[in-house]
Amino acid sequence: KLKEFTKPPTTRREVKILPEIIKAGSGLIISENKIVLLNFTAGFAAVINNKELTEVIKFMYQMIWKNLK
């Protein structure tokens, strides 16, 4: 049986701009235990399913985010 989709409540989002020196042709998705690496120009994606590595990437992401203006 399909469940009805309900839109989550709107949350406040914060946007930061990367410096122009960084060319973002790639992306990163971080979930609870997985990291998805995307390269849009090459049409490539890789999934890493490892909780310990995901925690390290989350920490690095948070450190970078705090230092962006």
PDB file of N, CA and C in Angstrom:
ATOM      1  N   LYS A   1       0.847  -1.183   0.000  1.00  0.00           N
ATOM      2  CA  LYS A   1       0.000   0.000   0.000  1.00  0.00           C
ATOM      3  C   LYS A   1       0.886   1.238   0.000  1.00  0.00           C
ATOM      4  N   LEU A   2       0.564   2.186  -0.860  1.00  0.00           N
ATOM      5  CA  LEU A   2       1.319   3.435  -0.944  1.00  0.00           C
ATOM      6  C   LEU A   2       0.894   4.390   0.160  1.00  0.00           C
ATOM      7  N   LYS A   3       1.869   5.094   0.694  1.00  0.00           N
ATOM      8  CA  LYS A   3       1.589   6.111   1.699  1.00  0.00           C
ATOM      9  C   LYS A   3       1.442   7.463   1.019  1.00  0.00           C
ATOM     10  N   GLU A   4       0.556   8.276   1.535  1.00  0.00           N
ATOM     11  CA  GLU A   4       0.372   9.614   0.991  1.00  0.00           C
ATOM     12  C   GLU A   4       1.573  10.482   1.352  1.00  0.00           C
ATOM     13  N   PHE A   5       2.075  11.205   0.353  1.00  0.00           N
ATOM     14  CA  PHE A   5       3.212  12.100   0.571  1.00  0.00           C
ATOM     15  C   PHE A   5       2.746  13.344   1.294  1.00  0.00           C
ATOM     16  N   THR A   6       3.433  13.676   2.367  1.00  0.00           N
ATOM     17  CA  THR A   6       3.152  14.926   3.062  1.00  0.00           C
ATOM     18  C   THR A   6       4.418  15.756   3.058  1.00  0.00           C
ATOM     19  N   LYS A   7       4.268  16.983   2.715  1.00  0.00           N
ATOM     20  CA  LYS A   7       5.404  17.895   2.649  1.00  0.00           C
ATOM     21  C   LYS A   7       5.830  18.263   4.069  1.00  0.00           C
ATOM     22  N   PRO A   8       7.131  18.117   4.352  1.00  0.00           N
ATOM     23  CA  PRO A   8       7.587  18.497   5.702  1.00  0.00           C
ATOM     24  C   PRO A   8       7.426  19.998   5.923  1.00  0.00           C
ATOM     25  N   PRO A   9       7.345  20.403   7.173  1.00  0.00           N
ATOM     26  CA  PRO A   9       7.209  21.844   7.443  1.00  0.00           C
ATOM     27  C   PRO A   9       8.410  22.610   6.892  1.00  0.00           C
ATOM     28  N   THR A  10       8.139  23.818   6.450  1.00  0.00           N
ATOM     29  CA  THR A  10       9.201  24.653   5.908  1.00  0.00           C
ATOM     30  C   THR A  10      10.218  24.962   6.996  1.00  0.00           C
ATOM     31  N   THR A  11      11.466  24.778   6.642  1.00  0.00           N
ATOM     32  CA  THR A  11      12.526  25.074   7.596  1.00  0.00           C
ATOM     33  C   THR A  11      13.353  26.227   7.070  1.00  0.00           C
ATOM     34  N   ARG A  12      14.014  26.867   7.961  1.00  0.00           N
ATOM     35  CA  ARG A  12      14.896  27.973   7.587  1.00  0.00           C
ATOM     36  C   ARG A  12      16.150  27.394   6.948  1.00  0.00           C
ATOM     37  N   ARG A  13      16.540  27.951   5.842  1.00  0.00           N
ATOM     38  CA  ARG A  13      17.739  27.498   5.154  1.00  0.00           C
ATOM     39  C   ARG A  13      18.773  28.600   5.152  1.00  0.00           C
ATOM     40  N   GLU A  14      20.017  28.189   5.161  1.00  0.00           N
ATOM     41  CA  GLU A  14      21.124  29.132   5.121  1.00  0.00           C
ATOM     42  C   GLU A  14      21.928  28.835   3.866  1.00  0.00           C
ATOM     43  N   VAL A  15      22.216  29.864   3.102  1.00  0.00           N
ATOM     44  CA  VAL A  15      22.956  29.715   1.858  1.00  0.00           C
ATOM     45  C   VAL A  15      24.280  30.446   1.978  1.00  0.00           C
ATOM     46  N   LYS A  16      25.341  29.780   1.525  1.00  0.00           N
ATOM     47  CA  LYS A  16      26.656  30.410   1.483  1.00  0.00           C
ATOM     48  C   LYS A  16      27.225  30.181   0.095  1.00  0.00           C
ATOM     49  N   ILE A  17      27.994  31.141  -0.378  1.00  0.00           N
ATOM     50  CA  ILE A  17      28.561  31.085  -1.726  1.00  0.00           C
ATOM     51  C   ILE A  17      30.021  30.674  -1.643  1.00  0.00           C
ATOM     52  N   LEU A  18      30.384  29.700  -2.467  1.00  0.00           N
ATOM     53  CA  LEU A  18      31.780  29.283  -2.526  1.00  0.00           C
ATOM     54  C   LEU A  18      32.611  30.360  -3.218  1.00  0.00           C
ATOM     55  N   PRO A  19      33.866  30.501  -2.838  1.00  0.00           N
ATOM     56  CA  PRO A  19      34.736  31.457  -3.535  1.00  0.00           C
ATOM     57  C   PRO A  19      34.838  31.100  -5.015  1.00  0.00           C
ATOM     58  N   GLU A  20      35.045  32.100  -5.867  1.00  0.00           N
ATOM     59  CA  GLU A  20      35.101  31.882  -7.314  1.00  0.00           C
ATOM     60  C   GLU A  20      36.216  30.937  -7.730  1.00  0.00           C
ATOM     61  N   ILE A  21      37.239  30.816  -6.906  1.00  0.00           N
ATOM     62  CA  ILE A  21      38.359  29.938  -7.242  1.00  0.00           C
ATOM     63  C   ILE A  21      37.926  28.462  -7.288  1.00  0.00           C
ATOM     64  N   ILE A  22      36.832  28.131  -6.603  1.00  0.00           N
ATOM     65  CA  ILE A  22      36.330  26.761  -6.575  1.00  0.00           C
ATOM     66  C   ILE A  22      35.318  26.577  -7.692  1.00  0.00           C
ATOM     67  N   LYS A  23      35.631  25.715  -8.613  1.00  0.00           N
ATOM     68  CA  LYS A  23      34.728  25.393  -9.721  1.00  0.00           C
ATOM     69  C   LYS A  23      33.916  24.170  -9.314  1.00  0.00           C
ATOM     70  N   ALA A  24      32.636  24.342  -9.099  1.00  0.00           N
ATOM     71  CA  ALA A  24      31.801  23.260  -8.581  1.00  0.00           C
ATOM     72  C   ALA A  24      31.132  22.480  -9.709  1.00  0.00           C
ATOM     73  N   GLY A  25      31.859  21.556 -10.313  1.00  0.00           N
ATOM     74  CA  GLY A  25      31.287  20.654 -11.299  1.00  0.00           C
ATOM     75  C   GLY A  25      30.951  19.322 -10.666  1.00  0.00           C
ATOM     76  N   SER A  26      31.065  19.284  -9.350  1.00  0.00           N
ATOM     77  CA  SER A  26      30.813  18.055  -8.616  1.00  0.00           C
ATOM     78  C   SER A  26      29.921  18.357  -7.429  1.00  0.00           C
ATOM     79  N   GLY A  27      29.408  17.297  -6.845  1.00  0.00           N
ATOM     80  CA  GLY A  27      28.551  17.459  -5.685  1.00  0.00           C
ATOM     81  C   GLY A  27      28.796  16.369  -4.675  1.00  0.00           C
ATOM     82  N   LEU A  28      28.250  16.584  -3.489  1.00  0.00           N
ATOM     83  CA  LEU A  28      28.420  15.656  -2.387  1.00  0.00           C
ATOM     84  C   LEU A  28      27.106  15.582  -1.635  1.00  0.00           C
ATOM     85  N   ILE A  29      26.629  14.378  -1.417  1.00  0.00           N
ATOM     86  CA  ILE A  29      25.425  14.164  -0.614  1.00  0.00           C
ATOM     87  C   ILE A  29      25.851  13.326   0.585  1.00  0.00           C
ATOM     88  N   ILE A  30      25.508  13.802   1.768  1.00  0.00           N
ATOM     89  CA  ILE A  30      25.873  13.091   2.989  1.00  0.00           C
ATOM     90  C   ILE A  30      24.585  12.678   3.689  1.00  0.00           C
ATOM     91  N   SER A  31      24.434  11.373   3.936  1.00  0.00           N
ATOM     92  CA  SER A  31      23.279  10.894   4.692  1.00  0.00           C
ATOM     93  C   SER A  31      23.782  10.247   5.980  1.00  0.00           C
ATOM     94  N   GLU A  32      22.930   9.511   6.644  1.00  0.00           N
ATOM     95  CA  GLU A  32      23.298   8.926   7.938  1.00  0.00           C
ATOM     96  C   GLU A  32      24.539   8.040   7.851  1.00  0.00           C
ATOM     97  N   ASN A  33      24.575   7.117   6.901  1.00  0.00           N
ATOM     98  CA  ASN A  33      25.691   6.172   6.789  1.00  0.00           C
ATOM     99  C   ASN A  33      26.335   6.153   5.411  1.00  0.00           C
ATOM    100  N   LYS A  34      25.890   7.028   4.516  1.00  0.00           N
ATOM    101  CA  LYS A  34      26.372   6.984   3.140  1.00  0.00           C
ATOM    102  C   LYS A  34      26.861   8.341   2.668  1.00  0.00           C
ATOM    103  N   ILE A  35      27.820   8.289   1.749  1.00  0.00           N
ATOM    104  CA  ILE A  35      28.314   9.471   1.056  1.00  0.00           C
ATOM    105  C   ILE A  35      28.120   9.204  -0.425  1.00  0.00           C
ATOM    106  N   VAL A  36      27.552  10.161  -1.128  1.00  0.00           N
ATOM    107  CA  VAL A  36      27.394  10.040  -2.575  1.00  0.00           C
ATOM    108  C   VAL A  36      28.243  11.126  -3.216  1.00  0.00           C
ATOM    109  N   LEU A  37      29.182  10.723  -4.034  1.00  0.00           N
ATOM    110  CA  LEU A  37      30.042  11.652  -4.763  1.00  0.00           C
ATOM    111  C   LEU A  37      29.512  11.758  -6.185  1.00  0.00           C
ATOM    112  N   LEU A  38      29.303  12.969  -6.656  1.00  0.00           N
ATOM    113  CA  LEU A  38      28.756  13.210  -7.994  1.00  0.00           C
ATOM    114  C   LEU A  38      29.702  14.079  -8.803  1.00  0.00           C
ATOM    115  N   ASN A  39      29.870  13.724 -10.072  1.00  0.00           N
ATOM    116  CA  ASN A  39      30.622  14.571 -10.997  1.00  0.00           C
ATOM    117  C   ASN A  39      29.700  14.806 -12.174  1.00  0.00           C
ATOM    118  N   PHE A  40      29.174  16.014 -12.263  1.00  0.00           N
ATOM    119  CA  PHE A  40      28.175  16.329 -13.269  1.00  0.00           C
ATOM    120  C   PHE A  40      28.762  16.394 -14.670  1.00  0.00           C
ATOM    121  N   THR A  41      29.986  16.843 -14.795  1.00  0.00           N
ATOM    122  CA  THR A  41      30.586  16.969 -16.120  1.00  0.00           C
ATOM    123  C   THR A  41      30.931  15.610 -16.712  1.00  0.00           C
ATOM    124  N   ALA A  42      31.334  14.651 -15.890  1.00  0.00           N
ATOM    125  CA  ALA A  42      31.696  13.320 -16.391  1.00  0.00           C
ATOM    126  C   ALA A  42      30.529  12.335 -16.317  1.00  0.00           C
ATOM    127  N   GLY A  43      29.438  12.738 -15.677  1.00  0.00           N
ATOM    128  CA  GLY A  43      28.303  11.828 -15.531  1.00  0.00           C
ATOM    129  C   GLY A  43      28.637  10.642 -14.644  1.00  0.00           C
ATOM    130  N   PHE A  44      29.310  10.906 -13.546  1.00  0.00           N
ATOM    131  CA  PHE A  44      29.801   9.855 -12.668  1.00  0.00           C
ATOM    132  C   PHE A  44      29.228  10.008 -11.272  1.00  0.00           C
ATOM    133  N   ALA A  45      28.928   8.883 -10.624  1.00  0.00           N
ATOM    134  CA  ALA A  45      28.496   8.901  -9.233  1.00  0.00           C
ATOM    135  C   ALA A  45      29.067   7.683  -8.519  1.00  0.00           C
ATOM    136  N   ALA A  46      29.408   7.857  -7.245  1.00  0.00           N
ATOM    137  CA  ALA A  46      29.895   6.746  -6.424  1.00  0.00           C
ATOM    138  C   ALA A  46      29.228   6.836  -5.060  1.00  0.00           C
ATOM    139  N   VAL A  47      28.830   5.698  -4.532  1.00  0.00           N
ATOM    140  CA  VAL A  47      28.208   5.635  -3.208  1.00  0.00           C
ATOM    141  C   VAL A  47      29.152   4.888  -2.273  1.00  0.00           C
ATOM    142  N   ILE A  48      29.434   5.503  -1.142  1.00  0.00           N
ATOM    143  CA  ILE A  48      30.270   4.882  -0.117  1.00  0.00           C
ATOM    144  C   ILE A  48      29.382   4.656   1.099  1.00  0.00           C
ATOM    145  N   ASN A  49      29.235   3.397   1.496  1.00  0.00           N
ATOM    146  CA  ASN A  49      28.388   3.043   2.625  1.00  0.00           C
ATOM    147  C   ASN A  49      29.284   2.661   3.800  1.00  0.00           C
ATOM    148  N   ASN A  50      29.643   3.669   4.623  1.00  0.00           N
ATOM    149  CA  ASN A  50      30.550   3.442   5.735  1.00  0.00           C
ATOM    150  C   ASN A  50      30.295   4.512   6.790  1.00  0.00           C
ATOM    151  N   LYS A  51      29.806   4.111   7.947  1.00  0.00           N
ATOM    152  CA  LYS A  51      29.426   5.072   8.985  1.00  0.00           C
ATOM    153  C   LYS A  51      30.613   5.896   9.486  1.00  0.00           C
ATOM    154  N   GLU A  52      31.760   5.249   9.707  1.00  0.00           N
ATOM    155  CA  GLU A  52      32.925   5.973  10.230  1.00  0.00           C
ATOM    156  C   GLU A  52      33.414   7.031   9.238  1.00  0.00           C
ATOM    157  N   LEU A  53      33.499   6.662   7.977  1.00  0.00           N
ATOM    158  CA  LEU A  53      33.926   7.615   6.953  1.00  0.00           C
ATOM    159  C   LEU A  53      32.911   8.746   6.809  1.00  0.00           C
ATOM    160  N   THR A  54      31.638   8.406   6.904  1.00  0.00           N
ATOM    161  CA  THR A  54      30.585   9.426   6.820  1.00  0.00           C
ATOM    162  C   THR A  54      30.721  10.436   7.957  1.00  0.00           C
ATOM    163  N   GLU A  55      31.042   9.981   9.157  1.00  0.00           N
ATOM    164  CA  GLU A  55      31.223  10.892  10.285  1.00  0.00           C
ATOM    165  C   GLU A  55      32.398  11.838  10.046  1.00  0.00           C
ATOM    166  N   VAL A  56      33.486  11.345   9.468  1.00  0.00           N
ATOM    167  CA  VAL A  56      34.643  12.196   9.168  1.00  0.00           C
ATOM    168  C   VAL A  56      34.260  13.251   8.129  1.00  0.00           C
ATOM    169  N   ILE A  57      33.559  12.846   7.084  1.00  0.00           N
ATOM    170  CA  ILE A  57      33.146  13.789   6.027  1.00  0.00           C
ATOM    171  C   ILE A  57      32.188  14.834   6.600  1.00  0.00           C
ATOM    172  N   LYS A  58      31.267  14.422   7.459  1.00  0.00           N
ATOM    173  CA  LYS A  58      30.347  15.378   8.092  1.00  0.00           C
ATOM    174  C   LYS A  58      31.118  16.416   8.903  1.00  0.00           C
ATOM    175  N   PHE A  59      32.112  15.971   9.662  1.00  0.00           N
ATOM    176  CA  PHE A  59      32.924  16.887  10.460  1.00  0.00           C
ATOM    177  C   PHE A  59      33.658  17.879   9.560  1.00  0.00           C
ATOM    178  N   MET A  60      34.276  17.367   8.492  1.00  0.00           N
ATOM    179  CA  MET A  60      34.997  18.245   7.561  1.00  0.00           C
ATOM    180  C   MET A  60      34.042  19.247   6.918  1.00  0.00           C
ATOM    181  N   TYR A  61      32.856  18.798   6.529  1.00  0.00           N
ATOM    182  CA  TYR A  61      31.860  19.676   5.923  1.00  0.00           C
ATOM    183  C   TYR A  61      31.474  20.795   6.890  1.00  0.00           C
ATOM    184  N   GLN A  62      31.241  20.433   8.148  1.00  0.00           N
ATOM    185  CA  GLN A  62      30.860  21.431   9.154  1.00  0.00           C
ATOM    186  C   GLN A  62      31.964  22.460   9.373  1.00  0.00           C
ATOM    187  N   MET A  63      33.199  22.015   9.372  1.00  0.00           N
ATOM    188  CA  MET A  63      34.327  22.943   9.545  1.00  0.00           C
ATOM    189  C   MET A  63      34.427  23.916   8.362  1.00  0.00           C
ATOM    190  N   ILE A  64      34.264  23.418   7.151  1.00  0.00           N
ATOM    191  CA  ILE A  64      34.295  24.281   5.967  1.00  0.00           C
ATOM    192  C   ILE A  64      33.114  25.251   6.013  1.00  0.00           C
ATOM    193  N   TRP A  65      31.922  24.762   6.325  1.00  0.00           N
ATOM    194  CA  TRP A  65      30.717  25.584   6.350  1.00  0.00           C
ATOM    195  C   TRP A  65      30.878  26.754   7.320  1.00  0.00           C
ATOM    196  N   LYS A  66      31.444  26.486   8.490  1.00  0.00           N
ATOM    197  CA  LYS A  66      31.625  27.538   9.499  1.00  0.00           C
ATOM    198  C   LYS A  66      32.581  28.632   9.033  1.00  0.00           C
ATOM    199  N   ASN A  67      33.494  28.289   8.135  1.00  0.00           N
ATOM    200  CA  ASN A  67      34.487  29.265   7.689  1.00  0.00           C
ATOM    201  C   ASN A  67      34.111  29.989   6.407  1.00  0.00           C
ATOM    202  N   LEU A  68      33.011  29.600   5.765  1.00  0.00           N
ATOM    203  CA  LEU A  68      32.545  30.328   4.587  1.00  0.00           C
ATOM    204  C   LEU A  68      31.794  31.585   5.019  1.00  0.00           C
ATOM    205  N   LYS A  69      31.850  32.604   4.161  1.00  0.00           N
ATOM    206  CA  LYS A  69      31.141  33.850   4.482  1.00  0.00           C
ATOM    207  C   LYS A  69      29.814  33.887   3.804  1.00  0.00           C
TER     208      LYS A  69
END
